[in-house]
JSON list of C-alpha atoms in Angstrom, two decimals:
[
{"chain": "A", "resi": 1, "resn": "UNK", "atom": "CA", "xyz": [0.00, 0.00, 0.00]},
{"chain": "A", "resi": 2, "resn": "UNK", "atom": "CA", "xyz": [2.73, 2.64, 0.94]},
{"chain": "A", "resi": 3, "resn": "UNK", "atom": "CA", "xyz": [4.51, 1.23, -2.56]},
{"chain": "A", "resi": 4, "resn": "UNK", "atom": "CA", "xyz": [1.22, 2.84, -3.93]},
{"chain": "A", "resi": 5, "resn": "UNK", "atom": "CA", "xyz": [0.87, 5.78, -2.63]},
{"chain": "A", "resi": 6, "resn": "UNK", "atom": "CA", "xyz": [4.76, 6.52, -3.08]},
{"chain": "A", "resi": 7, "resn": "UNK", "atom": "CA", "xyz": [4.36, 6.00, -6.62]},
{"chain": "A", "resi": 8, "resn": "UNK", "atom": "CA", "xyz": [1.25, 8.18, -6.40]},
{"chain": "A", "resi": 9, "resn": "UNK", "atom": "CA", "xyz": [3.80, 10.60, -5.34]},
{"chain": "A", "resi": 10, "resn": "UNK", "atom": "CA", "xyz": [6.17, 10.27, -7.85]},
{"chain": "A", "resi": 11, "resn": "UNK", "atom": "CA", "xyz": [3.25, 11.50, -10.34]},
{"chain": "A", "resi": 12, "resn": "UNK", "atom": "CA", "xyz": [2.12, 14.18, -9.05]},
{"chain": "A", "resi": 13, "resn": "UNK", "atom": "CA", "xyz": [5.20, 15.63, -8.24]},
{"chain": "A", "resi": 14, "resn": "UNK", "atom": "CA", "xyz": [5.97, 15.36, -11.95]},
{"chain": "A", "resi": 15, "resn": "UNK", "atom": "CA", "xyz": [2.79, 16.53, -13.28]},
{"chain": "A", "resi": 16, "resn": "UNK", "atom": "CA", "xyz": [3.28, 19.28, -11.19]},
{"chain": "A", "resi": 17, "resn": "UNK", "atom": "CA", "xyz": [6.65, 20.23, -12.26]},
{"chain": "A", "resi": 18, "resn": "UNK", "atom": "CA", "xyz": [7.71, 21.66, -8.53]},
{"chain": "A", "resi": 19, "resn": "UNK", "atom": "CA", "xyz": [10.93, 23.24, -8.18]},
{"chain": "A", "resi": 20, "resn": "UNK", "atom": "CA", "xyz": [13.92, 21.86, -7.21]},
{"chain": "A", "resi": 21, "resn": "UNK", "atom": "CA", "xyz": [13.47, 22.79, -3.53]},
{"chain": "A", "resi": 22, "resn": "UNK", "atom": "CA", "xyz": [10.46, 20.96, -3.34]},
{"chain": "A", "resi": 23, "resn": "UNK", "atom": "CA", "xyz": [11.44, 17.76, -5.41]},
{"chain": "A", "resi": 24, "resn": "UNK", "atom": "CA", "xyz": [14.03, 17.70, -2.56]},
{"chain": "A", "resi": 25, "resn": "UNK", "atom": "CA", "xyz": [11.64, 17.59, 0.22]},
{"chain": "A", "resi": 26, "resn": "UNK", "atom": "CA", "xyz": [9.97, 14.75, -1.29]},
{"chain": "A", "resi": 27, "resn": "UNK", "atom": "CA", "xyz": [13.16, 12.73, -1.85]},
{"chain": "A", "resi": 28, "resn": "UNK", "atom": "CA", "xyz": [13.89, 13.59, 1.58]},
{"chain": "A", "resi": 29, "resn": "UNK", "atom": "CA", "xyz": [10.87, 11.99, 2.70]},
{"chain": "A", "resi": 30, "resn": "UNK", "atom": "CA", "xyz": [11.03, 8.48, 0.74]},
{"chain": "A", "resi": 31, "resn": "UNK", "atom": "CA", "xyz": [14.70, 8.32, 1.83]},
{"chain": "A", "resi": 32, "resn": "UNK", "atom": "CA", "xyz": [13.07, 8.35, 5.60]},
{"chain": "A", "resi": 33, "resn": "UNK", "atom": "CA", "xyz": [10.21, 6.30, 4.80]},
{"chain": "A", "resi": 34, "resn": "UNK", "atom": "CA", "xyz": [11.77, 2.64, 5.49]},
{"chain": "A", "resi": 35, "resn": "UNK", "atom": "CA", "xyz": [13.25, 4.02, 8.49]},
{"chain": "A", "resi": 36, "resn": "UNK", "atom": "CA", "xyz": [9.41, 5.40, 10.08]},
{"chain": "A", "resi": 37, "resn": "UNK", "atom": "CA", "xyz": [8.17, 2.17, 9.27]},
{"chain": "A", "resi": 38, "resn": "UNK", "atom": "CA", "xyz": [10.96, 0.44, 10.70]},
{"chain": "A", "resi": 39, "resn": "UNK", "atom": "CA", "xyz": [10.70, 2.51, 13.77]},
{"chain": "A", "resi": 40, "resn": "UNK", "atom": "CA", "xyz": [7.14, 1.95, 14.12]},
{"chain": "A", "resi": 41, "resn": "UNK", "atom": "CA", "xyz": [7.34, -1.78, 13.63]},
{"chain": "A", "resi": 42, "resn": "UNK", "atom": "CA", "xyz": [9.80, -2.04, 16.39]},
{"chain": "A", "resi": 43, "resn": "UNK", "atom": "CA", "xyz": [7.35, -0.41, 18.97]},
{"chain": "A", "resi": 44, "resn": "UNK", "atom": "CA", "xyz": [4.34, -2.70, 18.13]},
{"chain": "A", "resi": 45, "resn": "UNK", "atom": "CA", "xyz": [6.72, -5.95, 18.40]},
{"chain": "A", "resi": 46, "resn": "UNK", "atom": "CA", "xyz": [7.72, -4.17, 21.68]},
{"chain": "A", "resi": 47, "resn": "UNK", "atom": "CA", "xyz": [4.42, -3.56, 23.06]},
{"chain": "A", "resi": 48, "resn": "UNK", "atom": "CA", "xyz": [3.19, -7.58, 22.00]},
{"chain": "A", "resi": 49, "resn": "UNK", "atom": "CA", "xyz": [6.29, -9.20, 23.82]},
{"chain": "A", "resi": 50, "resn": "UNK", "atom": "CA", "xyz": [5.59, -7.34, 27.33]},
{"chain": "A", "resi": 51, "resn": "UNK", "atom": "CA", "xyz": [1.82, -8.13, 26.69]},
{"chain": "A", "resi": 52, "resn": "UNK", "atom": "CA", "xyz": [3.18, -11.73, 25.65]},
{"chain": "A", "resi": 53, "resn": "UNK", "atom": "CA", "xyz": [4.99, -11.97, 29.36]},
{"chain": "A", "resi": 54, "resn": "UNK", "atom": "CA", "xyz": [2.17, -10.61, 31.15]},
{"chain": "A", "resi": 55, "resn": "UNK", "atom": "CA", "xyz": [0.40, -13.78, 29.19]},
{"chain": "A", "resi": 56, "resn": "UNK", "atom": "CA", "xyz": [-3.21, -11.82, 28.21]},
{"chain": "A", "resi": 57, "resn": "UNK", "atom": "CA", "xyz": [-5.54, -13.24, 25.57]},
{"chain": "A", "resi": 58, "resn": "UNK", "atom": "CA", "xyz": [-5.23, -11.73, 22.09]},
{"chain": "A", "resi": 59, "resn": "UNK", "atom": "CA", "xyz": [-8.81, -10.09, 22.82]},
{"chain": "A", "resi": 60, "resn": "UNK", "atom": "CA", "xyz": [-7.08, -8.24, 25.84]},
{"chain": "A", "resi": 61, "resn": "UNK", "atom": "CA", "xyz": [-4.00, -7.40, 23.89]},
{"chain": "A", "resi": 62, "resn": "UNK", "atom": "CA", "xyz": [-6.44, -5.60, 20.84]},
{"chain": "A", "resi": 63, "resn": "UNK", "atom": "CA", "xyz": [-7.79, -3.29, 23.65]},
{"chain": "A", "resi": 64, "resn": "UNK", "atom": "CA", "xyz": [-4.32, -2.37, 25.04]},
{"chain": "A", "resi": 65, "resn": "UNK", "atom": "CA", "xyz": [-3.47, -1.89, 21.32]},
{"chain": "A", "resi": 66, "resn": "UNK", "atom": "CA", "xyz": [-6.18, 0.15, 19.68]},
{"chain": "A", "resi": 67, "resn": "UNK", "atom": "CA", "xyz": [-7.37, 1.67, 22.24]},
{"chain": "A", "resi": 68, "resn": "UNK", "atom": "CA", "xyz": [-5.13, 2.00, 25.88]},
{"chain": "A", "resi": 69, "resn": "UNK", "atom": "CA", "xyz": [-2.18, 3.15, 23.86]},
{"chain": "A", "resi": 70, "resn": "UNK", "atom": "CA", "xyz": [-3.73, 5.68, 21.65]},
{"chain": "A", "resi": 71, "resn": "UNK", "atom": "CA", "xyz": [-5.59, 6.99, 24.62]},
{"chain": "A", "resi": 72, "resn": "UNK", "atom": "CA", "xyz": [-2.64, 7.46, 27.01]},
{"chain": "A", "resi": 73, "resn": "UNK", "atom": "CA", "xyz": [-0.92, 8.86, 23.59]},
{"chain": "A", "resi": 74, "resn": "UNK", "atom": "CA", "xyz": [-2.98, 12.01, 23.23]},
{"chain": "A", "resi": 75, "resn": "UNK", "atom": "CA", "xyz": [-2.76, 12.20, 27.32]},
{"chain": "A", "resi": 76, "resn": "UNK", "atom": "CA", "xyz": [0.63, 13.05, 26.86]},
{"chain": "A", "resi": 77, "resn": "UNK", "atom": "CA", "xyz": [1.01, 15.09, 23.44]},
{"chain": "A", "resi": 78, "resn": "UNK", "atom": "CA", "xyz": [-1.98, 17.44, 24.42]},
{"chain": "A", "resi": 79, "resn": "UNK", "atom": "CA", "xyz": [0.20, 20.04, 26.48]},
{"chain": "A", "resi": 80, "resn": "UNK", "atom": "CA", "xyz": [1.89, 20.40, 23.65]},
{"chain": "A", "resi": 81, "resn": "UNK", "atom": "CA", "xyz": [-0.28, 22.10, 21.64]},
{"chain": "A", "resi": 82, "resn": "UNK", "atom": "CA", "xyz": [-0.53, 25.52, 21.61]},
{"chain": "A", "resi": 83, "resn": "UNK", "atom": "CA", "xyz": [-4.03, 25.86, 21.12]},
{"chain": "A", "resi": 84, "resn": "UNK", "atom": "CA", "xyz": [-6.40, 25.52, 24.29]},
{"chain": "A", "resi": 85, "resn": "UNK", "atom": "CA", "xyz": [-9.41, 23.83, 21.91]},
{"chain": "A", "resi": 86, "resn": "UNK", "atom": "CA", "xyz": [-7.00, 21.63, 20.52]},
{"chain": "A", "resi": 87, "resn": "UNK", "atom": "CA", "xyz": [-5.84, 20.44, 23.77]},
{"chain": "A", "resi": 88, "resn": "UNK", "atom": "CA", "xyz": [-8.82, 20.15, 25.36]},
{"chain": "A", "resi": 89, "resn": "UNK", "atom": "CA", "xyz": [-10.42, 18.42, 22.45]},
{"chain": "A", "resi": 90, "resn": "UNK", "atom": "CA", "xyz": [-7.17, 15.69, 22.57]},
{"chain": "A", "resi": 91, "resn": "UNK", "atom": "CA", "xyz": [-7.97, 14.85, 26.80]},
{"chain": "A", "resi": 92, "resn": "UNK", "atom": "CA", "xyz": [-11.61, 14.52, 25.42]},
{"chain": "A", "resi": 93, "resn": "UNK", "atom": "CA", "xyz": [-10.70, 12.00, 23.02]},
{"chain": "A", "resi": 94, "resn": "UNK", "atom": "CA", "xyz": [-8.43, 10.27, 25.66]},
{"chain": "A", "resi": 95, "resn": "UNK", "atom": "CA", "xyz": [-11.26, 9.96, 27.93]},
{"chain": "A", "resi": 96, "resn": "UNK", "atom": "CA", "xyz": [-13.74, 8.56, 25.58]},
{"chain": "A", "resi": 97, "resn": "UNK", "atom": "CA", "xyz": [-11.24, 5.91, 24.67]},
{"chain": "A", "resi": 98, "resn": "UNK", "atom": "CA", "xyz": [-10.45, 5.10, 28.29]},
{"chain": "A", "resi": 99, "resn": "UNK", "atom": "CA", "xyz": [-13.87, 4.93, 29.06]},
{"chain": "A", "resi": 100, "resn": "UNK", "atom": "CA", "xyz": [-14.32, 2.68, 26.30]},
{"chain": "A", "resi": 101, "resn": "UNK", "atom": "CA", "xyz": [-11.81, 0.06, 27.27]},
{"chain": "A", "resi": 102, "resn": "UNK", "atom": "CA", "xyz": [-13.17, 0.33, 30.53]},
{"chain": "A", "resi": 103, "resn": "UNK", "atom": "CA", "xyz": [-16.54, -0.24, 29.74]},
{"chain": "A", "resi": 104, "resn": "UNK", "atom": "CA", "xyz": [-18.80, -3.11, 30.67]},
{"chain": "A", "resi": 105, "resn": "UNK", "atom": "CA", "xyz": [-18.50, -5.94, 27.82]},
{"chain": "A", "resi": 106, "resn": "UNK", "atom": "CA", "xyz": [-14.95, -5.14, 27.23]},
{"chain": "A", "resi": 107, "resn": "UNK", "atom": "CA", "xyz": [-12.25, -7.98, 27.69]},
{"chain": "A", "resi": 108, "resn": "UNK", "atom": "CA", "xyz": [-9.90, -5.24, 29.29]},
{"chain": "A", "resi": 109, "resn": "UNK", "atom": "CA", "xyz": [-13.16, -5.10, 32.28]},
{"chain": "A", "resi": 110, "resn": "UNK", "atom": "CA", "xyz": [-13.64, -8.56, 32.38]},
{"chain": "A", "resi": 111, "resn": "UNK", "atom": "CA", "xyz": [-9.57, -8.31, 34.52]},
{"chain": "A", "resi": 112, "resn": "UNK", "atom": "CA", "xyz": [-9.05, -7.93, 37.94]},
{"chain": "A", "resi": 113, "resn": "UNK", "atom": "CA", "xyz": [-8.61, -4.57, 38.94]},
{"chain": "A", "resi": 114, "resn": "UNK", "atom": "CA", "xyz": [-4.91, -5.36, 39.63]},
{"chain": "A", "resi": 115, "resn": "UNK", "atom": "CA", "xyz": [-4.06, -6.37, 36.30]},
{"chain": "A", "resi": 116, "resn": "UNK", "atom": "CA", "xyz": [-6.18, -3.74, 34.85]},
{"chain": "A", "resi": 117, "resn": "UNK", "atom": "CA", "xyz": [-4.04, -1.22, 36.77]},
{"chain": "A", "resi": 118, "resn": "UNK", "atom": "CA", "xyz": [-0.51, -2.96, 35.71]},
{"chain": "A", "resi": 119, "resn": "UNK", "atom": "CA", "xyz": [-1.82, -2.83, 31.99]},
{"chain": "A", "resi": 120, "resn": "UNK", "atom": "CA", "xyz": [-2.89, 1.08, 31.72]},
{"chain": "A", "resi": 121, "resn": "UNK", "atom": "CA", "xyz": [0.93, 1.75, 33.42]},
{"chain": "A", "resi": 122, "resn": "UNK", "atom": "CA", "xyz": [1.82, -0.71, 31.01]},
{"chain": "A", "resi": 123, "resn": "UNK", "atom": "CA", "xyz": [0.21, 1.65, 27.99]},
{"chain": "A", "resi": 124, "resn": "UNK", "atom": "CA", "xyz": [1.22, 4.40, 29.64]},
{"chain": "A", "resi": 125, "resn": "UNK", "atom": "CA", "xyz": [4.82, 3.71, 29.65]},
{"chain": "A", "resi": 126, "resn": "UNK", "atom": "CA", "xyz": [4.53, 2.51, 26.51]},
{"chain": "A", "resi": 127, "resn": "UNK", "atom": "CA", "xyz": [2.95, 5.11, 24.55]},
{"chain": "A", "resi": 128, "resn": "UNK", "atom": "CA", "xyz": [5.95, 7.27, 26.15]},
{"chain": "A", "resi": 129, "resn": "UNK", "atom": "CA", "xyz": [8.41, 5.35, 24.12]},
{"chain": "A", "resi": 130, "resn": "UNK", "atom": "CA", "xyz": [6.88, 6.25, 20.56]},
{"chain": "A", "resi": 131, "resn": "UNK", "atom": "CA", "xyz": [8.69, 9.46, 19.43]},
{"chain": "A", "resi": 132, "resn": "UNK", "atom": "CA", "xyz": [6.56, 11.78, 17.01]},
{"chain": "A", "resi": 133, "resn": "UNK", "atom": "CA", "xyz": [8.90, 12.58, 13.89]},
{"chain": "A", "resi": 134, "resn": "UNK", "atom": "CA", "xyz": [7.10, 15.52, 12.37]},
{"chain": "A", "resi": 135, "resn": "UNK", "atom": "CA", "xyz": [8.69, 18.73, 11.33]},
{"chain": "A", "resi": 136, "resn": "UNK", "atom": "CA", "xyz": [7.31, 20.62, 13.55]},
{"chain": "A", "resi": 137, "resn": "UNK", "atom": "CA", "xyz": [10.13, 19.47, 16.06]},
{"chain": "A", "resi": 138, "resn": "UNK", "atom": "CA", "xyz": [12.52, 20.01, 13.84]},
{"chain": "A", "resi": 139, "resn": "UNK", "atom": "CA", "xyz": [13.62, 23.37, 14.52]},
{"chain": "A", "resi": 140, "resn": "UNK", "atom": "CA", "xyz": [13.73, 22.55, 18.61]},
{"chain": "A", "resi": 141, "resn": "UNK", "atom": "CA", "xyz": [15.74, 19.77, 17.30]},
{"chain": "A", "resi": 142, "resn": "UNK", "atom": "CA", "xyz": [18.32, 22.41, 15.49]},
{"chain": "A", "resi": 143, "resn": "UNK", "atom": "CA", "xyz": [18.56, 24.57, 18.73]},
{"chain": "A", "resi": 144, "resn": "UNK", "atom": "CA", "xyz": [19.28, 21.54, 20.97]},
{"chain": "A", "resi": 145, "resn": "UNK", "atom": "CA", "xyz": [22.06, 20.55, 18.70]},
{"chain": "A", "resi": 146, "resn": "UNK", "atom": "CA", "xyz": [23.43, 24.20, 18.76]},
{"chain": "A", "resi": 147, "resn": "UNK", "atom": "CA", "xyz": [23.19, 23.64, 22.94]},
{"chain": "A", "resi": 148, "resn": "UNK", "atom": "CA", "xyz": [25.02, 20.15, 22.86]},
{"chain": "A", "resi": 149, "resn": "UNK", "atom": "CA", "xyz": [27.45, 21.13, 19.94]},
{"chain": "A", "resi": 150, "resn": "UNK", "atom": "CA", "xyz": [30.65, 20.79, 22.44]},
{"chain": "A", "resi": 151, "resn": "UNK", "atom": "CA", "xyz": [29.31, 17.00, 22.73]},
{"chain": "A", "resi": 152, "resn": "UNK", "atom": "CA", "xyz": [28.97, 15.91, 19.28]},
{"chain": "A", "resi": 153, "resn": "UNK", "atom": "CA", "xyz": [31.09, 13.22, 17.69]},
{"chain": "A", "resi": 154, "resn": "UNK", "atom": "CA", "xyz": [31.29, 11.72, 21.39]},
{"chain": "A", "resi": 155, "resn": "UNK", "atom": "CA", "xyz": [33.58, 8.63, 21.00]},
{"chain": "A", "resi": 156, "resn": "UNK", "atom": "CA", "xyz": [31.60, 4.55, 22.40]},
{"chain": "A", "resi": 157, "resn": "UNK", "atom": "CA", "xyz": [32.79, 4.41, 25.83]},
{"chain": "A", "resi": 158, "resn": "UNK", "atom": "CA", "xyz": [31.73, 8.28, 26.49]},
{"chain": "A", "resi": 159, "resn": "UNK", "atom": "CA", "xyz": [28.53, 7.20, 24.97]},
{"chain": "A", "resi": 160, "resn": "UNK", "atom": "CA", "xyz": [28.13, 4.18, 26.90]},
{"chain": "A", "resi": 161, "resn": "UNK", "atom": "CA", "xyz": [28.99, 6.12, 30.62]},
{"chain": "A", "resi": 162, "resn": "UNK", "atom": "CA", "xyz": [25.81, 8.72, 29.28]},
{"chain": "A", "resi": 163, "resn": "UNK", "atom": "CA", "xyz": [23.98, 5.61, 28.61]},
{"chain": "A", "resi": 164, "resn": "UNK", "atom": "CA", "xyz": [24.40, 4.08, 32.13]},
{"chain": "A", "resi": 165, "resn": "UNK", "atom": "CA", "xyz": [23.79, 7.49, 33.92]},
{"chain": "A", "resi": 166, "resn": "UNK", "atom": "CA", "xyz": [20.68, 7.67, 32.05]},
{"chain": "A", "resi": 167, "resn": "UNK", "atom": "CA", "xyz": [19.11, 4.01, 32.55]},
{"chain": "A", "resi": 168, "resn": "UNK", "atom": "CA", "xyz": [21.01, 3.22, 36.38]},
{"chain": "A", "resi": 169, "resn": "UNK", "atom": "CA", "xyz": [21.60, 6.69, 38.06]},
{"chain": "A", "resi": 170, "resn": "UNK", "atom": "CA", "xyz": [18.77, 9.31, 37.41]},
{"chain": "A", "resi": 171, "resn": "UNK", "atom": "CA", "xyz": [15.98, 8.97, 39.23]},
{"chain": "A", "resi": 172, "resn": "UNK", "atom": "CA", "xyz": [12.35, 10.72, 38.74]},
{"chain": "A", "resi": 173, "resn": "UNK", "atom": "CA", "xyz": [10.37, 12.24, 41.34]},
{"chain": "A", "resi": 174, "resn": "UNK", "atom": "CA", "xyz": [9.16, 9.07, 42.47]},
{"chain": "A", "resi": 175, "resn": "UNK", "atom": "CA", "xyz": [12.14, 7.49, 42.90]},
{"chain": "A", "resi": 176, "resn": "UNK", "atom": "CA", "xyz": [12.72, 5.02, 39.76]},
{"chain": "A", "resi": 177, "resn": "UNK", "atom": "CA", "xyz": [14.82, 5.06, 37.33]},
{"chain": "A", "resi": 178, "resn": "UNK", "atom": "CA", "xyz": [14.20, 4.33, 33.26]},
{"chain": "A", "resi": 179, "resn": "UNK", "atom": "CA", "xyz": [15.92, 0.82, 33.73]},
{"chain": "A", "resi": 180, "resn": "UNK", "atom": "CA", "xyz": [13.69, -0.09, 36.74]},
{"chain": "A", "resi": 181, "resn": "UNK", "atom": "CA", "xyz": [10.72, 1.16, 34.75]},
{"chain": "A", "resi": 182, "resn": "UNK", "atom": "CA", "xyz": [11.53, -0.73, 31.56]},
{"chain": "A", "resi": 183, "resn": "UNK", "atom": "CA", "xyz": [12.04, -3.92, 33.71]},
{"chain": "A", "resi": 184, "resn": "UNK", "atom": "CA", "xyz": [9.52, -3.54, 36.34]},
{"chain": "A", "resi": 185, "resn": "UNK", "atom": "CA", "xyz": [12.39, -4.75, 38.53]},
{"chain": "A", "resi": 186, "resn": "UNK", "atom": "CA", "xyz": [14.68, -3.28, 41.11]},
{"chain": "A", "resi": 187, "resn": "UNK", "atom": "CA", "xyz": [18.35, -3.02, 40.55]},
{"chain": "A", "resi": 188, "resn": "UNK", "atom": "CA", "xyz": [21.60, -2.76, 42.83]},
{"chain": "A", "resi": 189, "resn": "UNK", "atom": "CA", "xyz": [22.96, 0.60, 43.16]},
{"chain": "A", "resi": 190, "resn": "UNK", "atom": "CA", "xyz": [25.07, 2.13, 40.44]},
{"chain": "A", "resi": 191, "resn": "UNK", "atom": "CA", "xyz": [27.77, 3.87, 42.71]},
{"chain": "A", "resi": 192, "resn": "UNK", "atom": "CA", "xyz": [27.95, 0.56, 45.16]},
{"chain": "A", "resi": 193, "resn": "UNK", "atom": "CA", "xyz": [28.22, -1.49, 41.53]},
{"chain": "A", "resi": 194, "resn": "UNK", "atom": "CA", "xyz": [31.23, 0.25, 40.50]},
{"chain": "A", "resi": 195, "resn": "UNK", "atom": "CA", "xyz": [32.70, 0.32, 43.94]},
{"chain": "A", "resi": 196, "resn": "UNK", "atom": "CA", "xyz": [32.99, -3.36, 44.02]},
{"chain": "A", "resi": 197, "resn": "UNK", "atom": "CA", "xyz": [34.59, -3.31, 40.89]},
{"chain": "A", "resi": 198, "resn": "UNK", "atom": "CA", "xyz": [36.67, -0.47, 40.61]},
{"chain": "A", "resi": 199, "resn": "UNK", "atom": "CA", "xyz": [40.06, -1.19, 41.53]},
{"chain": "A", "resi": 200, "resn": "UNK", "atom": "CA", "xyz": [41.70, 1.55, 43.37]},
{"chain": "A", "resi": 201, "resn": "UNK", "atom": "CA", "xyz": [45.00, 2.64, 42.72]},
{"chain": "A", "resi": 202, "resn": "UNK", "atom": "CA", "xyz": [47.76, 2.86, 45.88]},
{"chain": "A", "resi": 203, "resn": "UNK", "atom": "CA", "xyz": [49.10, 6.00, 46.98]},
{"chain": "A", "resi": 204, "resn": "UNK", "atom": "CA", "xyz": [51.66, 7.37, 45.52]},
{"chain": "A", "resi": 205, "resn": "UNK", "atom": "CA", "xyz": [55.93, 7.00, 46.93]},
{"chain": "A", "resi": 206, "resn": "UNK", "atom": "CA", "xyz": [56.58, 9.36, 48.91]},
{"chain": "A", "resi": 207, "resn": "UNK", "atom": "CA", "xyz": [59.86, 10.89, 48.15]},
{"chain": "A", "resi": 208, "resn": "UNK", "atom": "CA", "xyz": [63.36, 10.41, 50.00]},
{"chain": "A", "resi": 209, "resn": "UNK", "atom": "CA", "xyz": [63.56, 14.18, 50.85]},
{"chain": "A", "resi": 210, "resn": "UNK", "atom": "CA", "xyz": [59.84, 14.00, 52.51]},
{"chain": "A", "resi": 211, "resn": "UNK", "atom": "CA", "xyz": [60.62, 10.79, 54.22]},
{"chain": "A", "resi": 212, "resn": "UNK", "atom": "CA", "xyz": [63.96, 12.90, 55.41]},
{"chain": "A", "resi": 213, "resn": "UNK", "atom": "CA", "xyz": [61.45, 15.36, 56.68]}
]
């Protein structure tokens, strides 16, 4: 279908003979095209194997899907729009689509409340992960890389401390950090980690003329 309506493109582009600026902008977008649908194929394979371990019926799953996601989705973009009707008509639509998962009938009510709980933090944390790639974001982008210029081109292992500090050592407000929220699992301690495996060097010789001393 996308094959389609990229070839669709193609067409009209020609027919109407845009200029070279704009031909570019449309390149631009096929070029990213595999990489939007690879990045959105990798989320719903992400979202089925923690609904896989949590070991719902596929009935269950379709709620948490079409509906749970999407509505904890607009939750989260609507402070972002500028426009007061727009953002209260986006927590409208997010309560009508809670309200319909919850509703009596649904497999997501059949649940215990427990696991009905676990599954909307589940959707919740979920719907967090899926970035929007529009280009509305792209001038913020350009100003944030003008802020972190002096750490571009980091080299792996300076990449891979930033990594740890992110996912081991910064908490939120509550306490957790992204790794215990990803795993739904406590870890050790970062600092206590790399104490036990850190080795120390030994002081340094002191000299003959201090020892004279």
């Amino acid at each position: 279908m996308l094959a389609q309506w990229v070839a669709t493109l193609d067409q009209t582009v020609k027919a109407l003979d845009l200029s070279a600026k704009r031909r570019d902008m449309v390149a631009k977008a096929k070029r990213v095209l595999p990489k939007m649908i690879a990045l959105v194929s990798f989320f719903f394979s992400h979202v089925r194997s923690r609904l896989a371990a949590l070991g719902v019926s596929e009935a269950v799953a379709a709620v948490v899907l079409e509906t749970l996601v999407p509505a904890f989705y607009l939750q989260q973009v609507a402070p972002r729009r500028c426009s007061a009707a727009e953002r209260d008509r986006r927590l409208a639509l997010h309560h009508t689509l809670l309200a319909r998962a919850r509703a009596p009938g649904s497999a997501f009510a059949t649940l215990p409340a427990e696991l009905q709980k676990r599954l909307e933090l589940l959707a919740d944390d979920c719907a967090a992960l899926f970035v929007r790639a529009t280009a509305c974001v792209e001038g913020c982008n350009g100003q944030l890389a003008l802020l972190h210029h002096g750490l571009r081109r980091l080299d792996n292992q300076r990449l891979a401390v930033f990594r740890t500090l992110h996912n081991y050592f910064i908490r939120r407000r509550d306490g957790t950090t992204a790794a215990e929220r990803f795993f739904e699992a406590p870890h050790d301690d970062l600092v206590d980690w790399l104490l036990d495996r850190v080795n120390v060097p030994a002081m340094p010789r002191r000299r003959r003329s201090q020892e004279a001393a």
